[in-house]
PDB file of C-alpha atoms in Angstrom:
ATOM      1  CA  MET A   1      -0.107   0.102   0.130  1.00 52.00           C
ATOM      2  CA  PRO A   2       1.336   3.739  -1.148  1.00 50.00           C
ATOM      3  CA  PRO A   3       1.977   5.641   1.710  1.00 51.00           C
ATOM      4  CA  PRO A   4      -0.445   8.317   2.315  1.00 50.00           C
ATOM      5  CA  PHE A   5      -0.735  11.352  -0.179  1.00 45.00           C
ATOM      6  CA  MET A   6      -0.227  15.059   1.211  1.00 48.00           C
ATOM      7  CA  PRO A   7      -1.251  18.342  -0.355  1.00 45.00           C
ATOM      8  CA  PRO A   8       2.084  19.168  -2.577  1.00 45.00           C
ATOM      9  CA  ASN A   9       4.173  22.276  -2.879  1.00 45.00           C
ATOM     10  CA  LEU A  10       6.883  23.489  -4.683  1.00 41.00           C
ATOM     11  CA  SER A  11       9.438  22.135  -1.906  1.00 43.00           C
ATOM     12  CA  THR A  12       8.018  18.375  -2.772  1.00 43.00           C
ATOM     13  CA  PHE A  13       6.764  18.420  -5.913  1.00 41.00           C
ATOM     14  CA  GLY A  14       9.527  16.341  -7.091  1.00 44.00           C
ATOM     15  CA  ARG A  15       9.208  13.675  -4.563  1.00 44.00           C
ATOM     16  CA  ARG A  16       5.313  13.305  -5.520  1.00 42.00           C
ATOM     17  CA  GLU A  17       6.105  12.510  -9.312  1.00 42.00           C
ATOM     18  CA  SER A  18       8.808  10.232  -7.902  1.00 41.00           C
ATOM     19  CA  LEU A  19       6.313   8.214  -5.418  1.00 38.00           C
ATOM     20  CA  TRP A  20       4.218   8.021  -8.280  1.00 40.00           C
ATOM     21  CA  ARG A  21       6.843   6.405 -10.724  1.00 43.00           C
ATOM     22  CA  GLU A  22       7.856   4.124  -7.973  1.00 43.00           C
ATOM     23  CA  THR A  23       4.510   2.735  -6.878  1.00 43.00           C
ATOM     24  CA  GLY A  24       3.123   2.630 -10.416  1.00 46.00           C
ATOM     25  CA  THR A  25      -0.274   4.298  -9.144  1.00 45.00           C
ATOM     26  CA  GLU A  26      -0.241   7.640 -11.277  1.00 43.00           C
ATOM     27  CA  THR A  27      -3.777   7.824 -12.650  1.00 46.00           C
ATOM     28  CA  CYS A  28      -5.098  10.982 -15.234  1.00 48.00           C
ATOM     29  CA  CYS A  29      -8.302  12.621 -14.086  1.00 47.00           C
ATOM     30  CA  PRO A  30     -10.689  14.473 -15.937  1.00 46.00           C
ATOM     31  CA  LEU A  31     -11.224  17.682 -14.728  1.00 46.00           C
ATOM     32  CA  PHE A  32     -14.029  19.746 -16.345  1.00 42.00           C
ATOM     33  CA  LEU A  33     -14.493  23.551 -15.895  1.00 44.00           C
ATOM     34  CA  PHE A  34     -17.888  25.434 -17.276  1.00 42.00           C
ATOM     35  CA  SER A  35     -18.307  29.387 -17.844  1.00 43.00           C
ATOM     36  CA  PHE A  36     -21.795  30.727 -18.600  1.00 42.00           C
ATOM     37  CA  ASP A  37     -22.140  34.134 -20.741  1.00 45.00           C
ATOM     38  CA  LEU A  38     -24.506  35.573 -22.947  1.00 42.00           C
ATOM     39  CA  ASP A  39     -24.416  36.282 -26.315  1.00 44.00           C
ATOM     40  CA  SER A  40     -25.496  39.693 -28.676  1.00 42.00           C
ATOM     41  CA  THR A  41     -29.024  37.994 -27.866  1.00 43.00           C
ATOM     42  CA  TRP A  42     -28.873  37.861 -24.630  1.00 44.00           C
ATOM     43  CA  ARG A  43     -28.825  34.108 -24.455  1.00 45.00           C
ATOM     44  CA  PRO A  44     -26.393  32.018 -22.330  1.00 43.00           C
ATOM     45  CA  LYS A  45     -23.846  30.003 -23.726  1.00 46.00           C
ATOM     46  CA  THR A  46     -21.202  27.768 -21.848  1.00 45.00           C
ATOM     47  CA  ARG A  47     -18.502  27.213 -22.755  1.00 45.00           C
ATOM     48  CA  CYS A  48     -15.966  23.685 -21.543  1.00 43.00           C
ATOM     49  CA  ILE A  49     -12.284  23.674 -20.985  1.00 44.00           C
ATOM     50  CA  PHE A  50     -11.406  20.067 -20.321  1.00 44.00           C
ATOM     51  CA  TRP A  51      -8.428  19.014 -18.089  1.00 45.00           C
ATOM     52  CA  CYS A  52      -6.324  15.970 -17.876  1.00 46.00           C
ATOM     53  CA  LEU A  53      -4.437  15.652 -14.410  1.00 47.00           C
ATOM     54  CA  PRO A  54      -2.256  12.955 -12.423  1.00 49.00           C
ATOM     55  CA  LEU A  55      -3.909  12.313  -9.398  1.00 48.00           C
ATOM     56  CA  PRO A  56      -3.346   9.356  -7.051  1.00 49.00           C
ATOM     57  CA  PRO A  57      -5.886   6.464  -6.354  1.00 48.00           C
ATOM     58  CA  THR A  58      -6.608   8.002  -3.425  1.00 48.00           C
ATOM     59  CA  ILE A  59      -6.659  11.659  -2.005  1.00 48.00           C
ATOM     60  CA  TRP A  60      -7.110  12.954   1.828  1.00 48.00           C
ATOM     61  CA  GLY A  61      -8.563   8.741   2.181  1.00 54.00           C
ATOM     62  CA  VAL A  62     -11.496   9.720  -0.524  1.00 54.00           C
ATOM     63  CA  SER A  63     -11.090   6.720  -3.344  1.00 65.00           C
ATOM     64  CA  MET A  64     -10.516   7.541  -6.876  1.00 68.00           C
ATOM     65  CA  SER A  65     -13.812   6.004  -7.992  1.00 67.00           C
ATOM     66  CA  PHE A  66     -15.749   8.371  -5.600  1.00 65.00           C
ATOM     67  CA  LYS A  67     -13.669  10.995  -7.124  1.00 67.00           C
ATOM     68  CA  ILE A  68     -14.897  10.388 -11.129  1.00 74.00           C
ATOM     69  CA  LEU A  69     -18.306   9.595 -10.248  1.00 70.00           C
ATOM     70  CA  THR A  70     -18.513  12.805  -8.706  1.00 74.00           C
ATOM     71  CA  LEU A  71     -16.936  14.550 -11.585  1.00 75.00           C
ATOM     72  CA  LEU A  72     -19.297  13.088 -13.872  1.00 72.00           C
ATOM     73  CA  GLY A  73     -22.183  13.442 -11.684  1.00 69.00           C
ATOM     74  CA  LEU A  74     -21.386  16.981 -12.424  1.00 70.00           C
ATOM     75  CA  VAL A  75     -20.921  16.867 -15.996  1.00 65.00           C
ATOM     76  CA  LEU A  76     -24.191  15.265 -16.357  1.00 61.00           C
ATOM     77  CA  PHE A  77     -26.025  18.098 -14.330  1.00 60.00           C
ATOM     78  CA  VAL A  78     -24.552  21.402 -16.271  1.00 55.00           C
ATOM     79  CA  VAL A  79     -25.228  19.139 -19.248  1.00 51.00           C
ATOM     80  CA  GLY A  80     -28.912  18.591 -18.379  1.00 52.00           C
ATOM     81  CA  ILE A  81     -29.651  22.015 -17.434  1.00 47.00           C
ATOM     82  CA  ASN A  82     -27.839  23.806 -19.951  1.00 47.00           C
ATOM     83  CA  PRO A  83     -31.000  23.126 -22.846  1.00 45.00           C
ATOM     84  CA  VAL A  84     -32.948  24.828 -20.168  1.00 43.00           C
ATOM     85  CA  LEU A  85     -30.726  27.838 -20.204  1.00 45.00           C
ATOM     86  CA  GLY A  86     -30.770  28.174 -23.764  1.00 47.00           C
ATOM     87  CA  THR A  87     -34.249  28.158 -24.180  1.00 54.00           C
ATOM     88  CA  LYS A  88     -35.665  30.215 -26.690  1.00 60.00           C
ATOM     89  CA  GLU A  89     -37.239  33.993 -25.521  1.00 66.00           C
ATOM     90  CA  THR A  90     -40.196  35.291 -26.267  1.00 66.00           C
ATOM     91  CA  ASN A  91     -41.674  38.407 -27.113  1.00 61.00           C
ATOM     92  CA  ALA A  92     -43.278  39.109 -23.745  1.00 62.00           C
ATOM     93  CA  SER A  93     -39.486  38.534 -22.373  1.00 68.00           C
ATOM     94  CA  ARG A  94     -37.682  41.032 -24.930  1.00 64.00           C
ATOM     95  CA  LEU A  95     -41.097  43.571 -24.472  1.00 59.00           C
ATOM     96  CA  LYS A  96     -40.077  43.744 -20.885  1.00 60.00           C
ATOM     97  CA  ARG A  97     -36.297  44.530 -21.449  1.00 67.00           C
ATOM     98  CA  GLY A  98     -37.590  47.114 -24.008  1.00 61.00           C
ATOM     99  CA  LEU A  99     -36.392  45.090 -27.255  1.00 60.00           C
ATOM    100  CA  SER A 100     -38.101  44.757 -30.326  1.00 56.00           C
ATOM    101  CA  LEU A 101     -40.588  41.622 -31.278  1.00 56.00           C
ATOM    102  CA  LEU A 102     -39.130  38.729 -32.825  1.00 59.00           C
ATOM    103  CA  PRO A 103     -40.569  38.361 -36.492  1.00 58.00           C
ATOM    104  CA  PRO A 104     -43.598  36.469 -36.729  1.00 56.00           C
ATOM    105  CA  PRO A 105     -43.416  32.689 -38.242  1.00 54.00           C
ATOM    106  CA  PHE A 106     -44.709  31.523 -41.469  1.00 48.00           C
ATOM    107  CA  LEU A 107     -45.977  28.670 -42.785  1.00 47.00           C
ATOM    108  CA  PHE A 108     -43.051  27.326 -45.162  1.00 40.00           C
ATOM    109  CA  ASN A 109     -39.647  28.466 -46.667  1.00 38.00           C
ATOM    110  CA  LYS A 110     -39.014  31.216 -44.683  1.00 39.00           C
ATOM    111  CA  ARG A 111     -36.483  33.898 -46.359  1.00 39.00           C
ATOM    112  CA  GLY A 112     -33.281  34.304 -44.229  1.00 34.00           C
ATOM    113  CA  THR A 113     -32.923  37.787 -44.703  1.00 33.00           C
ATOM    114  CA  ALA A 114     -36.508  38.525 -44.391  1.00 33.00           C
ATOM    115  CA  THR A 115     -35.547  42.112 -43.044  1.00 33.00           C
ATOM    116  CA  THR A 116     -33.444  42.985 -46.296  1.00 32.00           C
ATOM    117  CA  PRO A 117     -35.816  44.321 -48.099  1.00 34.00           C
ATOM    118  CA  THR A 118     -37.083  47.848 -46.738  1.00 34.00           C
ATOM    119  CA  SER A 119     -39.845  48.975 -49.545  1.00 37.00           C
ATOM    120  CA  ALA A 120     -43.531  49.437 -48.250  1.00 38.00           C
ATOM    121  CA  ARG A 121     -44.622  48.560 -51.660  1.00 41.00           C
ATOM    122  CA  PRO A 122     -43.252  45.844 -53.634  1.00 41.00           C
ATOM    123  CA  SER A 123     -42.292  46.597 -57.263  1.00 40.00           C
ATOM    124  CA  GLN A 124     -44.771  47.630 -60.051  1.00 41.00           C
ATOM    125  CA  GLY A 125     -45.792  45.677 -63.322  1.00 41.00           C
ATOM    126  CA  LEU A 126     -45.831  42.183 -61.431  1.00 46.00           C
ATOM    127  CA  LEU A 127     -49.760  41.699 -62.066  1.00 47.00           C
ATOM    128  CA  PRO A 128     -49.896  40.152 -65.875  1.00 47.00           C
ATOM    129  CA  PRO A 129     -53.531  41.241 -67.437  1.00 46.00           C
ATOM    130  CA  SER A 130     -55.562  38.282 -67.324  1.00 54.00           C
ATOM    131  CA  HIS A 131     -53.973  35.142 -66.304  1.00 63.00           C
ATOM    132  CA  GLY A 132     -54.250  35.217 -62.383  1.00 75.00           C
ATOM    133  CA  HIS A 133     -51.066  36.385 -60.421  1.00 81.00           C
ATOM    134  CA  SER A 134     -47.746  34.758 -59.237  1.00 85.00           C
ATOM    135  CA  GLY A 135     -45.753  35.364 -56.083  1.00 88.00           C
ATOM    136  CA  ARG A 136     -44.348  35.773 -52.571  1.00 90.00           C
ATOM    137  CA  ILE A 137     -46.283  36.747 -49.615  1.00 88.00           C
ATOM    138  CA  HIS A 138     -44.441  40.116 -47.879  1.00 91.00           C
ATOM    139  CA  VAL A 139     -45.647  40.948 -44.630  1.00 91.00           C
ATOM    140  CA  LEU A 140     -44.915  44.498 -43.860  1.00 91.00           C
ATOM    141  CA  ALA A 141     -45.574  46.716 -40.339  1.00 89.00           C
ATOM    142  CA  VAL A 142     -48.216  49.665 -41.201  1.00 87.00           C
ATOM    143  CA  ASN A 143     -45.436  51.759 -40.862  1.00 86.00           C
ATOM    144  CA  GLY A 144     -43.814  49.772 -43.970  1.00 87.00           C
ATOM    145  CA  SER A 145     -40.851  48.201 -42.214  1.00 87.00           C
ATOM    146  CA  SER A 146     -40.870  44.772 -43.510  1.00 88.00           C
ATOM    147  CA  LEU A 147     -41.337  41.507 -41.328  1.00 84.00           C
ATOM    148  CA  GLY A 148     -40.635  38.989 -43.889  1.00 84.00           C
ATOM    149  CA  TYR A 149     -41.701  36.676 -46.649  1.00 81.00           C
ATOM    150  CA  ASP A 150     -44.393  34.072 -46.372  1.00 78.00           C
ATOM    151  CA  LEU A 151     -45.251  31.181 -48.819  1.00 80.00           C
ATOM    152  CA  HIS A 152     -45.132  31.454 -52.667  1.00 85.00           C
ATOM    153  CA  VAL A 153     -48.476  31.630 -54.023  1.00 88.00           C
ATOM    154  CA  GLN A 154     -50.376  31.540 -57.315  1.00 86.00           C
ATOM    155  CA  THR A 155     -53.626  31.811 -58.647  1.00 84.00           C
ATOM    156  CA  LEU A 156     -55.485  31.134 -62.579  1.00 76.00           C
ATOM    157  CA  THR A 157     -57.621  34.008 -62.442  1.00 79.00           C
ATOM    158  CA  ASN A 158     -58.397  37.666 -61.665  1.00 79.00           C
ATOM    159  CA  LYS A 159     -61.893  37.034 -60.851  1.00 84.00           C
ATOM    160  CA  GLU A 160     -62.287  38.276 -57.537  1.00 86.00           C
ATOM    161  CA  PRO A 161     -62.840  36.746 -54.919  1.00 89.00           C
ATOM    162  CA  PHE A 162     -60.036  34.350 -55.546  1.00 90.00           C
ATOM    163  CA  ASP A 163     -57.973  30.912 -53.816  1.00 89.00           C
ATOM    164  CA  LEU A 164     -53.751  31.322 -53.399  1.00 90.00           C
ATOM    165  CA  ARG A 165     -52.702  27.906 -54.367  1.00 89.00           C
ATOM    166  CA  ILE A 166     -49.405  27.297 -52.422  1.00 87.00           C
ATOM    167  CA  LYS A 167     -46.594  26.353 -54.871  1.00 84.00           C
ATOM    168  CA  GLY A 168     -43.667  24.037 -53.718  1.00 69.00           C
ATOM    169  CA  PRO A 169     -43.922  21.198 -51.308  1.00 59.00           C
ATOM    170  CA  THR A 170     -46.086  21.178 -48.748  1.00 52.00           C
ATOM    171  CA  GLN A 171     -45.936  17.827 -47.303  1.00 51.00           C
ATOM    172  CA  ASN A 172     -49.593  17.436 -47.564  1.00 52.00           C
ATOM    173  CA  PRO A 173     -50.084  13.306 -46.714  1.00 51.00           C
ATOM    174  CA  LEU A 174     -53.391  13.681 -49.153  1.00 54.00           C
ATOM    175  CA  LYS A 175     -51.045  14.767 -52.420  1.00 61.00           C
ATOM    176  CA  SER A 176     -53.809  17.200 -52.701  1.00 70.00           C
ATOM    177  CA  PRO A 177     -53.080  21.350 -53.570  1.00 81.00           C
ATOM    178  CA  LEU A 178     -53.003  23.157 -50.456  1.00 85.00           C
ATOM    179  CA  TYR A 179     -54.501  27.176 -50.505  1.00 85.00           C
ATOM    180  CA  LEU A 180     -53.833  29.972 -47.957  1.00 87.00           C
ATOM    181  CA  GLY A 181     -57.368  30.633 -46.182  1.00 87.00           C
ATOM    182  CA  VAL A 182     -59.025  30.223 -42.556  1.00 86.00           C
ATOM    183  CA  VAL A 183     -60.402  28.295 -40.162  1.00 81.00           C
ATOM    184  CA  THR A 184     -63.345  29.044 -37.933  1.00 77.00           C
ATOM    185  CA  ALA A 185     -63.984  26.918 -34.923  1.00 66.00           C
ATOM    186  CA  ARG A 186     -67.899  27.474 -35.409  1.00 60.00           C
ATOM    187  CA  ASN A 187     -70.024  28.370 -38.659  1.00 53.00           C
ATOM    188  CA  ILE A 188     -71.194  31.013 -37.934  1.00 55.00           C
ATOM    189  CA  PRO A 189     -70.762  34.876 -38.896  1.00 55.00           C
ATOM    190  CA  LEU A 190     -68.213  36.166 -37.273  1.00 57.00           C
ATOM    191  CA  HIS A 191     -67.690  39.049 -35.006  1.00 60.00           C
ATOM    192  CA  ASP A 192     -65.969  41.835 -33.767  1.00 59.00           C
ATOM    193  CA  LEU A 193     -64.058  39.291 -30.918  1.00 64.00           C
ATOM    194  CA  VAL A 194     -63.109  36.585 -32.987  1.00 70.00           C
ATOM    195  CA  LYS A 195     -59.275  35.447 -33.847  1.00 77.00           C
ATOM    196  CA  VAL A 196     -58.870  33.864 -37.326  1.00 82.00           C
ATOM    197  CA  PRO A 197     -55.660  32.072 -37.744  1.00 81.00           C
ATOM    198  CA  LEU A 198     -54.114  32.254 -41.037  1.00 83.00           C
ATOM    199  CA  SER A 199     -53.938  28.524 -42.065  1.00 80.00           C
ATOM    200  CA  THR A 200     -53.239  25.885 -45.132  1.00 77.00           C
ATOM    201  CA  VAL A 201     -56.563  24.480 -46.120  1.00 81.00           C
ATOM    202  CA  THR A 202     -57.765  22.206 -48.987  1.00 78.00           C
ATOM    203  CA  GLN A 203     -59.570  24.245 -51.476  1.00 79.00           C
ATOM    204  CA  ALA A 204     -63.030  25.579 -50.627  1.00 77.00           C
ATOM    205  CA  HIS A 205     -65.141  28.312 -52.431  1.00 74.00           C
ATOM    206  CA  HIS A 206     -67.773  28.143 -49.607  1.00 70.00           C
ATOM    207  CA  THR A 207     -67.758  27.773 -45.816  1.00 68.00           C
ATOM    208  CA  THR A 208     -66.831  23.991 -45.471  1.00 73.00           C
ATOM    209  CA  ALA A 209     -66.941  21.410 -42.533  1.00 66.00           C
ATOM    210  CA  SER A 210     -63.485  19.961 -41.976  1.00 67.00           C
ATOM    211  CA  ASP A 211     -62.014  17.813 -39.196  1.00 64.00           C
ATOM    212  CA  ASN A 212     -60.659  21.187 -37.894  1.00 63.00           C
ATOM    213  CA  GLY A 213     -63.478  23.572 -38.158  1.00 70.00           C
ATOM    214  CA  PHE A 214     -65.091  25.330 -40.974  1.00 76.00           C
ATOM    215  CA  ILE A 215     -62.450  26.381 -43.685  1.00 82.00           C
ATOM    216  CA  GLN A 216     -63.065  28.833 -46.645  1.00 86.00           C
ATOM    217  CA  SER A 217     -59.790  29.729 -49.302  1.00 88.00           C
ATOM    218  CA  THR A 218     -61.971  31.770 -51.807  1.00 89.00           C
ATOM    219  CA  ILE A 219     -61.186  34.999 -50.057  1.00 90.00           C
ATOM    220  CA  TRP A 220     -58.369  37.033 -51.659  1.00 92.00           C
ATOM    221  CA  ALA A 221     -58.766  40.362 -53.636  1.00 92.00           C
ATOM    222  CA  ILE A 222     -55.629  42.085 -54.613  1.00 91.00           C
ATOM    223  CA  ASP A 223     -54.888  46.102 -55.218  1.00 91.00           C
ATOM    224  CA  SER A 224     -53.498  46.085 -59.177  1.00 85.00           C
ATOM    225  CA  ASN A 225     -51.829  49.416 -57.929  1.00 89.00           C
ATOM    226  CA  THR A 226     -50.137  48.389 -54.770  1.00 91.00           C
ATOM    227  CA  THR A 227     -50.240  44.516 -55.073  1.00 91.00           C
ATOM    228  CA  GLU A 228     -51.483  44.800 -51.507  1.00 93.00           C
ATOM    229  CA  LEU A 229     -53.974  41.285 -50.458  1.00 93.00           C
ATOM    230  CA  LYS A 230     -56.863  41.855 -48.713  1.00 93.00           C
ATOM    231  CA  ALA A 231     -59.377  39.149 -47.148  1.00 92.00           C
ATOM    232  CA  GLN A 232     -62.585  38.965 -46.989  1.00 88.00           C
ATOM    233  CA  TYR A 233     -64.994  35.732 -45.357  1.00 84.00           C
ATOM    234  CA  THR A 234     -68.487  35.005 -46.652  1.00 81.00           C
ATOM    235  CA  ASN A 235     -70.582  33.952 -43.746  1.00 76.00           C
ATOM    236  CA  PRO A 236     -72.891  30.818 -44.327  1.00 73.00           C
ATOM    237  CA  ASN A 237     -75.523  33.337 -44.763  1.00 74.00           C
ATOM    238  CA  GLY A 238     -74.149  35.343 -47.473  1.00 77.00           C
ATOM    239  CA  THR A 239     -72.959  38.432 -45.706  1.00 78.00           C
ATOM    240  CA  LYS A 240     -69.263  39.267 -45.975  1.00 81.00           C
ATOM    241  CA  SER A 241     -66.546  40.201 -43.440  1.00 81.00           C
ATOM    242  CA  PRO A 242     -63.358  42.261 -43.909  1.00 83.00           C
ATOM    243  CA  LEU A 243     -60.490  40.630 -42.591  1.00 87.00           C
ATOM    244  CA  LEU A 244     -57.512  42.599 -41.214  1.00 90.00           C
ATOM    245  CA  PRO A 245     -54.671  40.965 -40.627  1.00 92.00           C
ATOM    246  CA  ALA A 246     -52.662  41.385 -37.708  1.00 92.00           C
ATOM    247  CA  PHE A 247     -49.832  39.913 -35.794  1.00 89.00           C
ATOM    248  CA  ASP A 248     -49.833  38.837 -32.055  1.00 88.00           C
ATOM    249  CA  PRO A 249     -46.439  39.181 -30.591  1.00 85.00           C
ATOM    250  CA  HIS A 250     -47.754  37.081 -27.383  1.00 84.00           C
ATOM    251  CA  GLY A 251     -48.536  34.156 -29.492  1.00 82.00           C
ATOM    252  CA  ASN A 252     -46.051  34.773 -32.468  1.00 81.00           C
ATOM    253  CA  GLU A 253     -48.448  34.144 -35.049  1.00 86.00           C
ATOM    254  CA  LEU A 254     -50.104  36.045 -38.330  1.00 88.00           C
ATOM    255  CA  HIS A 255     -54.153  36.143 -37.792  1.00 89.00           C
ATOM    256  CA  PHE A 256     -56.963  37.921 -39.008  1.00 90.00           C
ATOM    257  CA  VAL A 257     -59.527  40.320 -36.925  1.00 87.00           C
ATOM    258  CA  GLU A 258     -62.847  42.069 -38.106  1.00 83.00           C
ATOM    259  CA  ASP A 259     -61.865  45.051 -36.107  1.00 85.00           C
ATOM    260  CA  LEU A 260     -58.456  45.574 -33.945  1.00 89.00           C
ATOM    261  CA  ALA A 261     -59.966  48.007 -31.601  1.00 89.00           C
ATOM    262  CA  ILE A 262     -62.006  46.251 -30.845  1.00 87.00           C
ATOM    263  CA  TYR A 263     -60.451  42.849 -30.682  1.00 88.00           C
ATOM    264  CA  ASN A 264     -57.784  44.637 -28.721  1.00 90.00           C
ATOM    265  CA  SER A 265     -60.041  46.452 -26.245  1.00 89.00           C
ATOM    266  CA  ALA A 266     -61.310  42.662 -25.252  1.00 86.00           C
ATOM    267  CA  ASN A 267     -57.733  40.931 -25.286  1.00 86.00           C
ATOM    268  CA  SER A 268     -56.039  44.206 -23.573  1.00 87.00           C
ATOM    269  CA  ASP A 269     -53.643  41.597 -21.932  1.00 88.00           C
ATOM    270  CA  PHE A 270     -52.681  40.271 -25.273  1.00 88.00           C
ATOM    271  CA  PRO A 271     -53.310  42.811 -28.418  1.00 90.00           C
ATOM    272  CA  SER A 272     -52.339  42.058 -31.299  1.00 92.00           C
ATOM    273  CA  VAL A 273     -50.936  44.445 -34.124  1.00 92.00           C
ATOM    274  CA  ALA A 274     -52.126  45.890 -37.479  1.00 93.00           C
ATOM    275  CA  VAL A 275     -49.778  44.430 -40.628  1.00 94.00           C
ATOM    276  CA  ARG A 276     -50.062  44.043 -44.412  1.00 94.00           C
ATOM    277  CA  PHE A 277     -49.963  41.480 -46.830  1.00 93.00           C
ATOM    278  CA  TYR A 278     -47.957  42.302 -50.536  1.00 93.00           C
ATOM    279  CA  LEU A 279     -47.697  39.880 -53.298  1.00 90.00           C
ATOM    280  CA  SER A 280     -43.971  40.172 -54.280  1.00 87.00           C
ATOM    281  CA  GLU A 281     -41.928  38.601 -57.166  1.00 79.00           C
ATOM    282  CA  ASP A 282     -40.541  35.209 -56.416  1.00 64.00           C
TER     283      ASP A 282
END
C-alpha cells in the first residue's frame, strides 16, 4: 500500500512525481471547467474546458472511483440544465427588456434575409392582365418596415375573390393542392372578438366543414396598383366580413380580425398589431 498522499507544494513536487513512478499508481483524472456568458441576443452559452490531471488513487482518504463519479455527476448535471438555459426567448420577455419583437413565424420556406427589403410596396408591373397572379407574400408593418416573407402562391384567375394556391412542396399526406385560407371554430357569422388564424387549407369556395373546423379559401382580392392583398370572409348566410391581418406578438402568430381596435379592447392583456400583406416577386 503506498504511503498517504499529502497536499503538494514546490518543495515536495519532485518527491511526489518520484513516488508515483515508484508505486506505479499514477492515474489521469478528468477535470471539467464550465463558464457561462451571454451572446448578443442575451441567451446564455456554455463553454467547457477539459483538463487531465495526474492524481494518485486516493487523496486524503477519498477513493479515486468516488472522485470520478462525482465529476461525471457534475458533468451530467450541467449538460442536463444547459438546454433549459438556452431556451428561446419570447416576445413577452423581450418587451420587458425594451427590445423589439421577434419576427412572426411563417408556414413554409421562411427567407433567411427577411428584413433586407425595406420598401413598403413591392415592385410595380407584377400582375399580368388576365392570367392570374404569382409571387410571394410579403408581410409589412403599417409603418412600412418589412417583417418577412411567407409562402410562394399563385392563382389562375383575376376574378375576385380568388384562391391563393401554395406553390412547391407542402408535405400534404393527401397529395392534393393546399391553399392559403382561414379556419373558423364555428359555422356562424364572424364578430369583432374572433381571432381567425391564417392557415393552409384545402380548396373551399364557400364555408366548408372539416376535421379542424370550418374552412374557406376563396377569400382574396388584390390592389392592382400596390399589389396589397386583402381578405374577406363570406358567412354562411351570405353576408361578408372583412378580414384585417394582424400579428400577435405574445402568441407569435399571424391571424385575422374583423375590427382590431375592438379586438384589442377585449384582449388588452395580449393585444395584436396591424400588418399588411403584399404580393412580391418570386
